[in-house]
Amino acid sequence: MTDIKTTRMQQLVNELNEASEAYYNGRAEQMTDYEWDAKFDELRQLEQETGTTLPDSPTQKVSEDSISGQKEEHEFAALSLAKTKQPTDLVKWAEERPIWISWKLDGLTLVVTYDDGKLTKVVTRGNGHIGTNITHLSKAISGIPQTIQQTGHTVIRGEAVISYDDFDRFLIESGEDYANPRNLASGSLTLKDIDEVKTRHIQWIPFTLVYTEKDIVSWGDRMAWLDQQGFTTVERQFLEIPSLTNVEACLAGFTEKVVSKQNPFPVDGLVVCYDDTTYAQTGSVTGHHATRAGLAFKWQDESAETVLKEIEWSCAASTISPVAIFEPVELEGTTVKRASLCNISECERLGIGGSGTQLSVIKANKIIPKVIAVTQCVGTFSVPTECPVCHAPAKISVSEISGTKTLHCTNPDCPAKQLRKFARFVSKEGMNIDGISEQTLSKFINLGWISEYADIYELRSHILDLSRMEGFGEKSASNIMRSIDKSREVQAHRLLYALNIPLCGIDVCKRLLSTYTLDDLVNEAIKQSDDLFASQAEPQDVFAHINGIGPEKSAQFVRWFRDEHNLARYRRLLTKLTVTTPDVSPLGDKCAGLTFVITGDVHHYKNRNELKAYIESQGGKVASAVSGSTSYLINNDVTSTSGKNKKAKELGIPIISEDEFIEKYQQ
């Protein structure tokens, strides 16, 4: 019996370590969180029964990122937390002492150190004792100021995350494919190009103050102190009396934010810690867990048994994905009828069969329906040979990194491959069409209702079918139609952004339209296109002279209109719209004739964009780089040795602080 248990333990160690290595280093998911937790709990139970712990057991070590670069030992070990899914365990752990509950953000932990108010290093968590120094990327990560008010030695631990919105936007603009925001974040921190990392919009959110020379005992006060230093810290809630009633109410509040998607960042649970940091340090260290440092709470996933009716293949973005359609079950207070099976490899791993196969399903983290097991297989699993949308041949691809098998449409113009572009088109920054999610767009595409942007304005012809679709109804269908009609009048910069022209974000669109009207802008691009068609040359720098545009963005704009299909679709779309141009004339003239460059963090304004908006409202200009035409460089660290400061000094450009700017141009 012992040999059987030891063999099983070794199997679990290998599977868990392989899955963790993939998870923490941006590769494809090897197993669901539900499966990982179940296998981890099984391994821990077997270790207790046998009194044996195998080498490399994940119960005795911190999961490790393997980001390459200069290794550095942590001044304070970043230990992992014990986990529970039971509120009663949380109450017992609290010992009737005041506690804080905060998000367990799903990103990469970074330890940030300041000395005498200046950033000195940023190190990944690594294995909890040794991480990778990525200080050179600090300026590309939002939320890590280069200076703070506090002098002395300060060490802060926080999570590098990417919001769901920024994740979707990056996939649309880059054309790259990542499984989730965490994969993108971990992959981004392996890059060496700071400008490329900036495009990923990584945000660092502090979740604990590890060390400060100030005498602050309360964890809540320590976090408030970080807020005062200018950091945007993790959302949290204080429980002075952690009774079961209070704890369950607090957990319910956080859970509701997850279910209703009020939290913009991915999370995989909650973290509980004592307010009394002195007491928290008195616990023992078991394996790689400090018993009183904190406790991780993960939601208990409710499972249900059901029967597979069919597998529906849905083409979205770059892949054709299998979706399990099964007999309805009640989960987390809702009726669930379908769940994504992700890819071919996942179907094979689960042992999915045909109609009649018995399944076990959950709603992971209270949100996402998932098939976690096949309890009885009936029939066989088959992969289609053509795309369900355009009926072009389908091809199986195998990832060189993870070995994952996925199905792809071979037609580069398949409408389903443009899903994320459609999502940007209807987004708040674009055409602002409420009620049409990416999932809804996918349904419309797979039904053949839309294949280009103009088709969205013809959806009223399908309103009867839409009102009868699962999850909609007459009221929902009518609301979507009203939102579509409302979007027919659109500002020019929003329309340009919605077109998904590469490198043309909202700021670029505004800059282009600050020099040309929309018609002139497009006509100039078409004129260039006509010249280029004859010569087969590359686009000229026709718009490169506009502040903040440059040759690459100019070329991308011209190339987009050079494509006859893009131009034809744009013209068809215009027949459905009324395009307006808002009055952007300055409100004042305090900055008239002046060009500013802004660098570093700001304190009086919410962010640099707000300062930029004020300058432009007063007739001034804001450039991205210091040049001979720059009037002032605004930098709160006027003695900095940064590249912009050096360039300004070389050119004799005055460097002023934010306070000096306000005194000169806002009084």
XYZ file of C-alpha atoms in Angstrom:
667
model
C 0.000 0.000 0.000
C 2.870 2.375 0.888
C 4.494 1.782 -2.526
C 1.195 2.576 -4.242
C 0.846 5.796 -2.243
C 4.475 6.772 -2.932
C 3.985 6.209 -6.663
C 0.852 8.341 -6.584
C 2.686 11.055 -4.629
C 5.482 11.168 -7.210
C 2.929 11.422 -10.001
C 1.191 14.315 -8.230
C 4.512 16.111 -7.568
C 5.472 15.858 -11.240
C 2.059 17.017 -12.506
C 1.769 19.911 -10.057
C 5.313 21.183 -10.647
C 4.897 20.999 -14.426
C 1.586 22.868 -14.232
C 3.034 25.529 -11.899
C 6.085 26.050 -14.095
C 3.808 26.674 -17.089
C 1.452 28.904 -15.079
C 4.157 31.147 -13.608
C 6.090 31.577 -16.846
C 3.453 32.594 -19.353
C 2.858 29.252 -21.065
C -0.389 27.434 -21.819
C -2.502 26.234 -18.895
C -1.791 22.591 -18.007
C -4.765 22.207 -15.673
C -7.527 24.319 -14.152
C -7.166 25.966 -10.731
C -9.840 23.561 -9.499
C -7.785 20.552 -10.595
C -4.557 22.002 -9.198
C -6.128 22.614 -5.804
C -7.646 19.112 -5.752
C -4.323 17.455 -6.630
C -2.443 19.642 -4.125
C -4.884 18.693 -1.351
C -4.573 15.013 -2.290
C -0.771 15.229 -2.157
C -0.826 16.966 1.227
C -3.193 14.285 2.589
C -0.919 11.479 1.332
C 2.110 13.178 2.918
C 0.302 13.271 6.243
C -0.745 9.606 5.945
C 2.720 8.319 5.025
C 4.808 10.749 7.042
C 6.898 11.234 3.899
C 7.620 14.319 1.803
C 9.216 13.763 -1.599
C 11.935 16.059 -2.984
C 10.524 19.045 -4.912
C 7.088 18.635 -3.369
C 5.058 21.800 -4.037
C 3.766 21.626 -0.454
C 7.266 22.596 0.689
C 8.219 25.354 -1.711
C 7.095 28.585 -3.277
C 5.984 28.418 -6.918
C 8.720 30.081 -8.928
C 8.918 32.363 -11.929
C 11.991 31.700 -14.070
C 12.470 35.127 -15.646
C 16.027 35.347 -16.940
C 18.434 38.051 -15.842
C 20.581 39.103 -12.900
C 19.592 37.144 -9.796
C 19.268 38.885 -6.463
C 18.590 37.598 -2.964
C 15.580 39.110 -1.229
C 16.257 41.144 1.892
C 12.996 39.770 3.313
C 11.851 36.326 2.143
C 8.615 36.387 0.116
C 6.942 33.317 1.598
C 3.689 31.841 0.331
C 0.446 31.755 2.310
C -1.539 28.800 3.585
C -4.876 28.450 1.788
C -8.467 27.713 2.750
C -11.874 27.637 1.097
C -13.827 27.647 4.358
C -14.938 30.885 6.098
C -14.841 29.018 9.418
C -11.099 28.354 8.955
C -10.600 32.055 8.343
C -12.442 32.979 11.564
C -10.423 30.424 13.533
C -7.143 31.767 12.093
C -8.104 35.363 12.996
C -8.195 34.461 16.714
C -10.708 37.273 17.339
C -8.063 39.843 16.405
C -8.760 42.726 13.969
C -7.992 41.705 10.388
C -7.888 43.095 6.859
C -9.237 41.322 3.773
C -7.948 42.332 0.331
C -7.827 41.035 -3.240
C -5.401 38.242 -4.102
C -4.403 39.753 -7.440
C -3.474 37.291 -10.189
C -0.225 38.632 -11.608
C 3.489 38.539 -10.758
C 4.790 39.674 -7.402
C 7.474 42.382 -7.567
C 9.480 43.674 -4.600
C 10.282 47.377 -4.937
C 12.943 49.138 -2.826
C 13.573 52.854 -2.199
C 16.544 54.470 -0.488
C 16.536 58.144 0.487
C 13.394 58.634 -1.593
C 14.804 57.175 -4.823
C 13.993 53.865 -6.460
C 16.964 51.528 -6.104
C 15.696 48.153 -7.317
C 12.765 46.089 -8.559
C 13.060 42.317 -8.119
C 10.657 39.520 -9.093
C 9.533 37.119 -6.385
C 11.411 34.209 -7.956
C 11.382 31.312 -5.499
C 10.680 33.571 -2.543
C 14.346 33.866 -1.578
C 16.060 34.769 -4.858
C 14.441 36.729 -7.704
C 15.419 38.488 -10.926
C 16.409 42.159 -10.954
C 14.224 44.009 -13.510
C 14.886 47.575 -12.331
C 15.583 48.581 -15.946
C 11.880 47.970 -16.734
C 10.540 50.073 -13.851
C 9.707 53.086 -16.038
C 7.598 50.863 -18.263
C 5.425 49.678 -15.357
C 2.715 52.059 -14.170
C 2.521 52.556 -10.426
C 6.264 52.415 -9.659
C 7.346 56.033 -9.111
C 11.040 56.770 -9.493
C 10.978 58.906 -6.344
C 8.858 59.126 -3.184
C 8.696 61.723 -0.401
C 9.933 59.387 2.334
C 13.681 59.201 2.933
C 15.435 56.210 4.462
C 14.999 52.560 3.492
C 11.598 51.342 2.212
C 10.645 47.903 0.866
C 7.221 47.281 -0.707
C 5.684 44.131 -2.124
C 3.041 44.377 -4.851
C 1.512 42.636 -7.843
C 2.218 43.437 -11.498
C -1.110 42.999 -13.281
C -2.832 43.821 -16.553
C -6.494 44.823 -16.546
C -9.000 42.882 -18.621
C -9.622 45.977 -20.787
C -5.906 46.565 -21.452
C -5.465 42.852 -22.159
C -8.219 42.879 -24.803
C -6.895 46.127 -26.291
C -3.355 44.735 -26.593
C -4.543 41.577 -28.348
C -6.513 43.671 -30.833
C -3.704 46.112 -31.602
C -0.843 43.590 -31.619
C -2.460 40.586 -33.267
C -0.682 38.375 -30.705
C -2.462 35.602 -28.797
C -2.225 35.086 -25.023
C -4.480 32.924 -22.866
C -5.120 35.515 -20.141
C -3.772 38.767 -18.625
C -1.411 36.883 -16.331
C 0.248 35.102 -19.259
C 0.753 38.440 -20.991
C 2.181 40.059 -17.842
C 4.671 37.260 -17.195
C 5.727 37.150 -20.835
C 6.158 40.926 -20.919
C 8.646 40.992 -18.044
C 11.040 38.820 -20.063
C 11.382 41.565 -22.703
C 14.360 43.896 -22.843
C 12.797 46.724 -24.880
C 11.241 49.234 -22.461
C 9.032 50.788 -25.146
C 7.621 47.371 -26.024
C 6.870 46.631 -22.365
C 5.035 49.976 -22.121
C 2.562 48.823 -24.777
C 1.432 46.027 -22.414
C 0.091 48.541 -19.841
C 1.355 46.624 -16.809
C 0.267 48.156 -13.502
C 1.953 47.525 -10.182
C -0.378 47.485 -7.175
C 1.253 47.367 -3.717
C -0.356 44.866 -1.340
C 1.921 45.213 1.698
C 4.619 47.477 3.140
C 7.423 45.063 4.009
C 9.770 47.537 5.724
C 10.005 51.208 6.609
C 12.124 53.076 9.124
C 8.970 54.758 10.393
C 7.373 53.137 13.431
C 3.997 52.016 12.050
C 2.560 48.888 13.677
C -0.943 48.801 12.163
C -1.131 47.116 8.730
C -3.971 49.461 7.802
C -1.890 52.499 8.762
C 1.050 51.139 6.782
C -1.129 50.844 3.668
C -2.548 54.335 4.256
C 1.039 55.600 4.507
C 1.759 54.063 1.083
C -1.282 55.885 -0.275
C 0.144 59.137 1.097
C 3.408 58.433 -0.736
C 1.476 58.410 -4.019
C 0.982 54.666 -4.551
C -2.305 53.123 -5.686
C -2.656 50.249 -3.239
C -4.818 47.136 -3.257
C -8.517 47.412 -2.365
C -9.137 46.191 1.170
C -11.694 46.022 3.983
C -11.177 46.191 7.755
C -12.919 43.832 10.191
C -12.430 44.855 13.807
C -14.461 41.880 15.004
C -13.921 38.893 12.650
C -17.018 36.911 13.647
C -18.393 34.358 11.198
C -21.290 36.705 10.345
C -18.952 39.647 9.641
C -16.504 37.528 7.684
C -19.202 35.954 5.502
C -20.698 39.402 4.802
C -17.275 40.744 3.781
C -16.579 37.723 1.565
C -20.010 38.139 -0.040
C -19.179 41.757 -0.901
C -15.940 40.810 -2.628
C -17.661 37.859 -4.340
C -20.358 40.129 -5.757
C -17.668 42.364 -7.277
C -16.167 39.309 -8.967
C -19.512 38.010 -10.254
C -20.620 41.439 -11.517
C -17.133 42.110 -12.947
C -16.726 45.367 -11.002
C -13.069 44.569 -10.335
C -11.003 45.467 -13.443
C -8.117 43.118 -12.620
C -7.889 39.306 -12.577
C -7.966 37.809 -9.069
C -7.694 34.259 -7.767
C -9.021 34.752 -4.264
C -8.575 36.997 -1.244
C -5.809 37.609 1.296
C -6.403 37.924 5.041
C -3.864 39.485 7.393
C -3.688 40.771 10.962
C -3.819 44.515 11.544
C -1.213 44.017 14.296
C 1.972 43.510 12.259
C 4.047 42.848 15.387
C 1.834 39.900 16.281
C 1.890 38.690 12.656
C 5.690 38.311 12.866
C 5.494 35.980 15.901
C 4.257 32.955 13.955
C 6.398 30.011 12.997
C 7.566 29.084 9.502
C 6.325 25.723 8.270
C 7.894 24.693 4.955
C 7.655 27.944 3.037
C 4.605 29.272 4.916
C 4.712 31.801 7.749
C 1.737 30.773 9.878
C 0.676 34.278 10.937
C 1.880 36.301 7.937
C -1.482 35.872 6.239
C -4.029 33.422 4.910
C -5.247 33.011 1.329
C -8.963 32.433 0.845
C -10.132 30.795 -2.386
C -13.727 30.388 -3.407
C -15.224 26.926 -2.983
C -16.281 25.837 -6.459
C -19.704 24.205 -6.491
C -19.830 21.217 -8.870
C -22.736 19.471 -10.584
C -23.209 16.362 -12.695
C -24.798 16.612 -16.140
C -24.961 14.951 -19.573
C -23.349 16.209 -22.773
C -25.813 16.963 -25.591
C -23.330 18.062 -28.266
C -20.040 19.828 -28.902
C -20.423 23.138 -30.699
C -17.372 24.488 -32.514
C -17.151 28.259 -32.301
C -14.708 30.300 -34.347
C -13.450 33.346 -32.456
C -10.311 35.413 -33.064
C -7.575 33.016 -34.190
C -8.979 29.636 -33.144
C -11.978 27.342 -33.574
C -12.833 26.305 -30.036
C -14.997 23.417 -28.784
C -17.905 24.294 -26.483
C -19.775 21.663 -24.448
C -23.568 21.994 -24.648
C -25.134 19.962 -21.826
C -28.324 19.408 -19.875
C -28.987 22.535 -17.754
C -27.687 22.533 -14.156
C -27.931 25.055 -11.318
C -24.557 26.506 -10.233
C -23.956 29.498 -7.959
C -27.606 30.534 -8.274
C -27.700 30.505 -12.079
C -28.657 28.003 -14.789
C -25.639 26.791 -16.784
C -26.024 25.042 -20.139
C -22.631 25.419 -21.825
C -18.923 25.603 -21.035
C -15.824 26.165 -23.148
C -13.587 23.127 -23.612
C -10.701 25.444 -24.624
C -8.911 23.338 -27.238
C -8.361 19.858 -28.662
C -5.716 18.982 -26.071
C -8.124 19.792 -23.227
C -10.807 17.581 -24.796
C -8.309 14.727 -25.075
C -7.038 15.270 -21.531
C -10.578 15.146 -20.128
C -11.518 12.174 -22.326
C -14.507 13.917 -23.876
C -16.784 11.682 -25.971
C -20.002 12.316 -27.852
C -23.635 12.878 -26.956
C -24.571 11.135 -23.702
C -21.141 11.548 -22.076
C -21.517 12.274 -18.351
C -19.712 15.412 -17.126
C -18.834 17.174 -13.895
C -18.951 20.986 -14.222
C -18.225 24.026 -12.032
C -18.257 27.829 -12.237
C -14.599 28.656 -11.591
C -14.162 31.659 -9.271
C -17.967 32.026 -9.335
C -17.871 33.178 -12.978
C -16.575 30.845 -15.680
C -18.344 27.515 -16.385
C -15.795 24.706 -16.769
C -15.900 20.988 -17.387
C -13.603 19.469 -14.767
C -14.090 15.740 -15.373
C -15.692 13.094 -17.547
C -17.378 10.545 -15.279
C -18.529 8.273 -18.108
C -17.572 8.540 -21.777
C -20.109 7.683 -24.467
C -19.223 7.646 -28.164
C -16.184 9.347 -29.678
C -14.789 12.866 -29.916
C -14.332 14.165 -33.465
C -12.703 17.329 -34.803
C -14.371 19.204 -37.705
C -12.503 19.641 -40.981
C -13.909 23.053 -41.882
C -14.561 26.450 -40.251
C -18.152 26.801 -38.970
C -18.262 30.459 -40.078
C -16.738 30.661 -43.576
C -16.484 26.884 -44.288
C -12.844 27.124 -45.346
C -10.654 24.097 -44.471
C -9.646 23.864 -40.799
C -6.158 22.848 -39.686
C -4.811 21.474 -36.387
C -1.762 23.341 -35.035
C 0.556 22.201 -32.239
C 2.324 24.804 -30.075
C 6.104 24.416 -30.071
C 6.243 25.714 -26.493
C 3.403 23.922 -24.712
C 2.460 21.161 -27.165
C -1.171 22.325 -27.050
C -3.290 21.285 -30.044
C -5.679 23.918 -31.395
C -7.909 24.123 -34.460
C -7.571 27.049 -36.869
C -9.443 28.383 -39.893
C -7.141 28.615 -42.923
C -8.996 31.619 -44.391
C -7.119 34.826 -43.424
C -10.239 36.902 -44.192
C -12.632 34.845 -42.071
C -14.910 37.307 -40.198
C -14.459 35.351 -36.970
C -10.753 36.190 -36.957
C -11.718 39.828 -36.551
C -13.620 39.300 -33.272
C -11.341 41.492 -31.185
C -11.487 44.189 -33.842
C -15.279 44.119 -33.672
C -14.974 44.350 -29.878
C -12.843 47.489 -30.202
C -15.303 48.893 -32.742
C -18.229 48.722 -30.264
C -16.104 49.685 -27.239
C -16.725 52.754 -25.102
C -13.692 54.518 -26.634
C -14.901 53.582 -30.120
C -18.528 53.624 -31.258
C -19.743 53.195 -27.659
C -22.454 50.590 -28.384
C -23.765 49.328 -25.030
C -25.033 45.779 -24.623
C -22.823 44.098 -27.225
C -20.091 42.109 -25.498
C -17.335 40.116 -27.188
C -19.348 36.963 -26.492
C -22.412 38.491 -28.157
C -20.331 39.562 -31.152
C -19.017 36.012 -31.464
C -22.620 34.736 -31.636
C -23.517 37.275 -34.318
C -20.449 36.318 -36.368
C -21.060 32.578 -36.054
C -24.701 33.112 -37.079
C -23.501 34.995 -40.171
C -25.211 38.235 -39.143
C -22.078 40.380 -39.276
C -18.927 40.109 -41.357
C -17.928 43.806 -41.478
C -18.545 46.912 -39.359
C -21.439 48.231 -41.464
C -23.393 45.009 -40.802
C -23.835 46.049 -37.171
C -26.146 48.792 -38.386
C -28.278 46.197 -40.183
C -28.890 44.030 -37.094
C -32.441 45.348 -36.746
C -33.411 42.891 -39.489
C -32.555 40.101 -37.014
C -34.293 41.610 -33.968
C -36.976 38.906 -33.812
C -34.402 36.089 -33.821
C -32.285 38.016 -31.324
C -35.191 38.454 -28.900
C -35.690 34.657 -28.910
C -32.031 33.824 -28.264
C -30.950 32.445 -24.904
C -29.935 35.225 -22.537
C -31.595 38.050 -24.471
C -35.371 38.606 -24.742
C -37.382 41.476 -26.212
C -36.171 44.131 -23.750
C -32.495 43.280 -24.213
C -32.845 43.171 -28.004
C -34.606 46.552 -28.014
C -31.900 48.074 -25.794
C -29.190 46.888 -28.192
C -31.021 48.421 -31.148
C -31.398 51.752 -29.333
C -27.706 51.748 -28.482
C -26.797 51.020 -32.114
C -29.039 53.847 -33.336
C -27.530 56.230 -30.779
C -24.032 55.419 -32.031
C -24.875 56.485 -35.578
C -23.763 60.003 -34.626
C -20.095 59.717 -33.736
C -17.140 62.023 -33.191
C -14.401 61.707 -35.817
C -11.637 60.574 -33.450
C -13.847 57.795 -32.041
C -14.622 56.538 -35.538
C -10.933 56.491 -36.484
C -10.100 54.578 -33.286
C -12.928 52.088 -33.943
C -11.485 51.210 -37.375
C -8.594 49.298 -35.727
C -5.860 50.952 -37.790
C -2.546 49.560 -36.442
C -0.712 51.881 -34.001
C -3.639 54.314 -34.054
C -4.772 54.555 -30.474
C -7.137 57.257 -29.285
C -4.330 59.792 -28.740
C -2.901 59.225 -32.235
C -6.369 59.694 -33.759
C -6.789 63.009 -31.932
C -3.351 64.191 -33.064
C -4.078 63.349 -36.700
C -7.387 65.206 -36.523
C -5.749 68.210 -34.885
C -4.095 68.948 -38.243
C -6.535 67.548 -40.813
C -10.296 67.159 -41.027
C -11.404 63.532 -41.320
C -12.172 63.888 -45.040
C -8.838 65.606 -45.757
C -6.991 63.034 -43.684
C -8.501 60.104 -45.574
C -8.197 61.815 -48.965
C -4.527 62.551 -48.352
C -3.939 58.913 -47.403
C -5.796 57.727 -50.521
C -3.775 60.113 -52.682
C -0.587 58.621 -51.289
C -2.039 55.173 -51.898
C -2.736 55.915 -55.551
C 0.860 57.043 -56.049
C 2.165 53.993 -54.227
C 0.050 51.488 -56.132
C 1.860 52.501 -59.302
C 5.345 52.349 -57.808
C 4.792 49.539 -55.256
C 6.822 51.733 -52.912
C 6.402 51.987 -49.174
C 4.170 54.722 -47.698
C 5.792 58.131 -47.456
C 5.988 60.061 -44.221
C 2.993 62.185 -45.194
C 1.718 62.576 -41.608
C 5.062 62.193 -39.824
C 5.377 65.950 -39.274
C 2.394 65.942 -36.878
C 3.496 66.105 -33.262
C 3.509 62.599 -31.755
C 2.960 60.720 -35.030
C 6.283 59.969 -36.707
C 7.100 57.803 -39.751
C 5.849 54.431 -38.456
C 2.366 55.574 -37.413
C 2.064 57.615 -40.607
C 3.001 54.580 -42.711
C 0.518 52.329 -40.939
C -2.300 54.817 -41.527
C -1.539 55.065 -45.233
C -1.146 51.280 -45.578
C -4.565 50.736 -44.029
C -6.279 52.945 -46.611
C -4.035 51.499 -49.297
C -5.944 48.230 -48.827
C -8.917 48.388 -51.197
C -11.030 46.143 -48.936
C -10.479 48.453 -45.955
C -11.350 51.495 -48.034
C -14.509 49.909 -49.448
C -15.681 48.850 -45.981
C -14.928 52.296 -44.582
C -17.019 53.940 -47.296
C -19.922 51.521 -46.695
C -19.731 52.281 -42.989
C -19.873 56.041 -43.614
C -23.269 55.623 -45.295
C -24.646 54.496 -41.921
C -23.159 57.320 -39.832
C -23.160 61.035 -39.148
C -19.618 62.077 -38.248
C -19.080 65.158 -36.061
C -15.965 67.085 -35.086
C -16.010 68.553 -31.553
C -14.738 72.069 -30.961
C -11.184 71.665 -29.676
C -10.255 75.338 -29.701
C -8.336 76.394 -26.574
C -10.283 77.651 -23.556
C -7.516 80.131 -22.739
C -4.086 81.314 -23.865
C -1.856 80.955 -20.800
C 0.335 78.392 -22.619
C -0.077 79.764 -26.138
C 3.026 79.426 -28.323
C 4.781 77.111 -25.827
C 5.772 73.469 -26.213
C 6.209 71.308 -23.127
C 7.631 67.850 -22.486
C 6.393 66.088 -19.324
C 8.391 63.339 -17.615
C 8.317 61.577 -14.251
C 5.433 61.476 -11.798
C 3.057 64.348 -11.062
C 1.533 65.179 -7.671
C -0.994 67.994 -8.140
C -2.636 66.557 -11.250
C -4.205 63.081 -11.275
C -1.765 61.975 -13.962
C 0.309 63.346 -16.822
C -2.641 63.138 -19.224
C -4.573 65.598 -17.048
C -1.633 68.023 -17.081
C -1.330 67.561 -20.854
C -5.044 68.296 -21.293
C -4.699 71.531 -19.292
C -1.733 72.718 -21.380
C -3.603 72.032 -24.625
C -6.735 73.773 -23.290
C -4.564 76.858 -22.790
C -3.192 76.852 -26.345
C 0.049 75.010 -25.632
C 1.513 71.832 -27.120
C 2.904 68.707 -25.447
C 5.664 66.759 -27.187
C 7.006 63.314 -26.335
C 10.698 64.144 -26.730
C 12.946 67.100 -25.915
C 14.104 69.039 -28.984
C 15.191 72.514 -29.977
C 11.544 73.583 -30.200
C 10.812 72.593 -26.573
C 10.013 75.559 -24.329
C 10.101 73.726 -20.973
C 10.731 70.249 -19.606
C 8.407 69.578 -16.642
C 9.998 67.172 -14.164
C 9.438 67.176 -10.407
C 12.946 65.750 -10.051
C 14.786 68.716 -11.588
C 18.187 67.286 -10.582
C 17.518 63.919 -12.252
C 20.193 62.465 -14.539
C 17.562 60.982 -16.872
C 17.963 61.141 -20.637
C 15.360 63.907 -21.003
C 17.033 66.046 -18.325
C 20.438 65.590 -19.940
C 19.050 66.490 -23.360
C 17.333 69.604 -21.965
C 20.546 70.778 -20.315
C 22.503 70.189 -23.524
C 20.016 72.336 -25.473
C 19.646 74.955 -22.750
C 15.944 74.083 -22.224
C 14.650 75.191 -18.781
C 13.658 72.329 -16.448
C 10.791 73.276 -14.141
C 8.883 71.412 -11.455
C 5.122 70.981 -11.396
C 4.894 73.664 -8.691
C 6.803 76.109 -10.873
C 4.543 75.338 -13.828
C 1.421 75.995 -11.732
C 2.896 79.261 -10.436
C 3.738 80.438 -13.977
C 0.797 79.186 -16.016
C -2.152 78.376 -13.793
C -2.415 81.366 -11.467
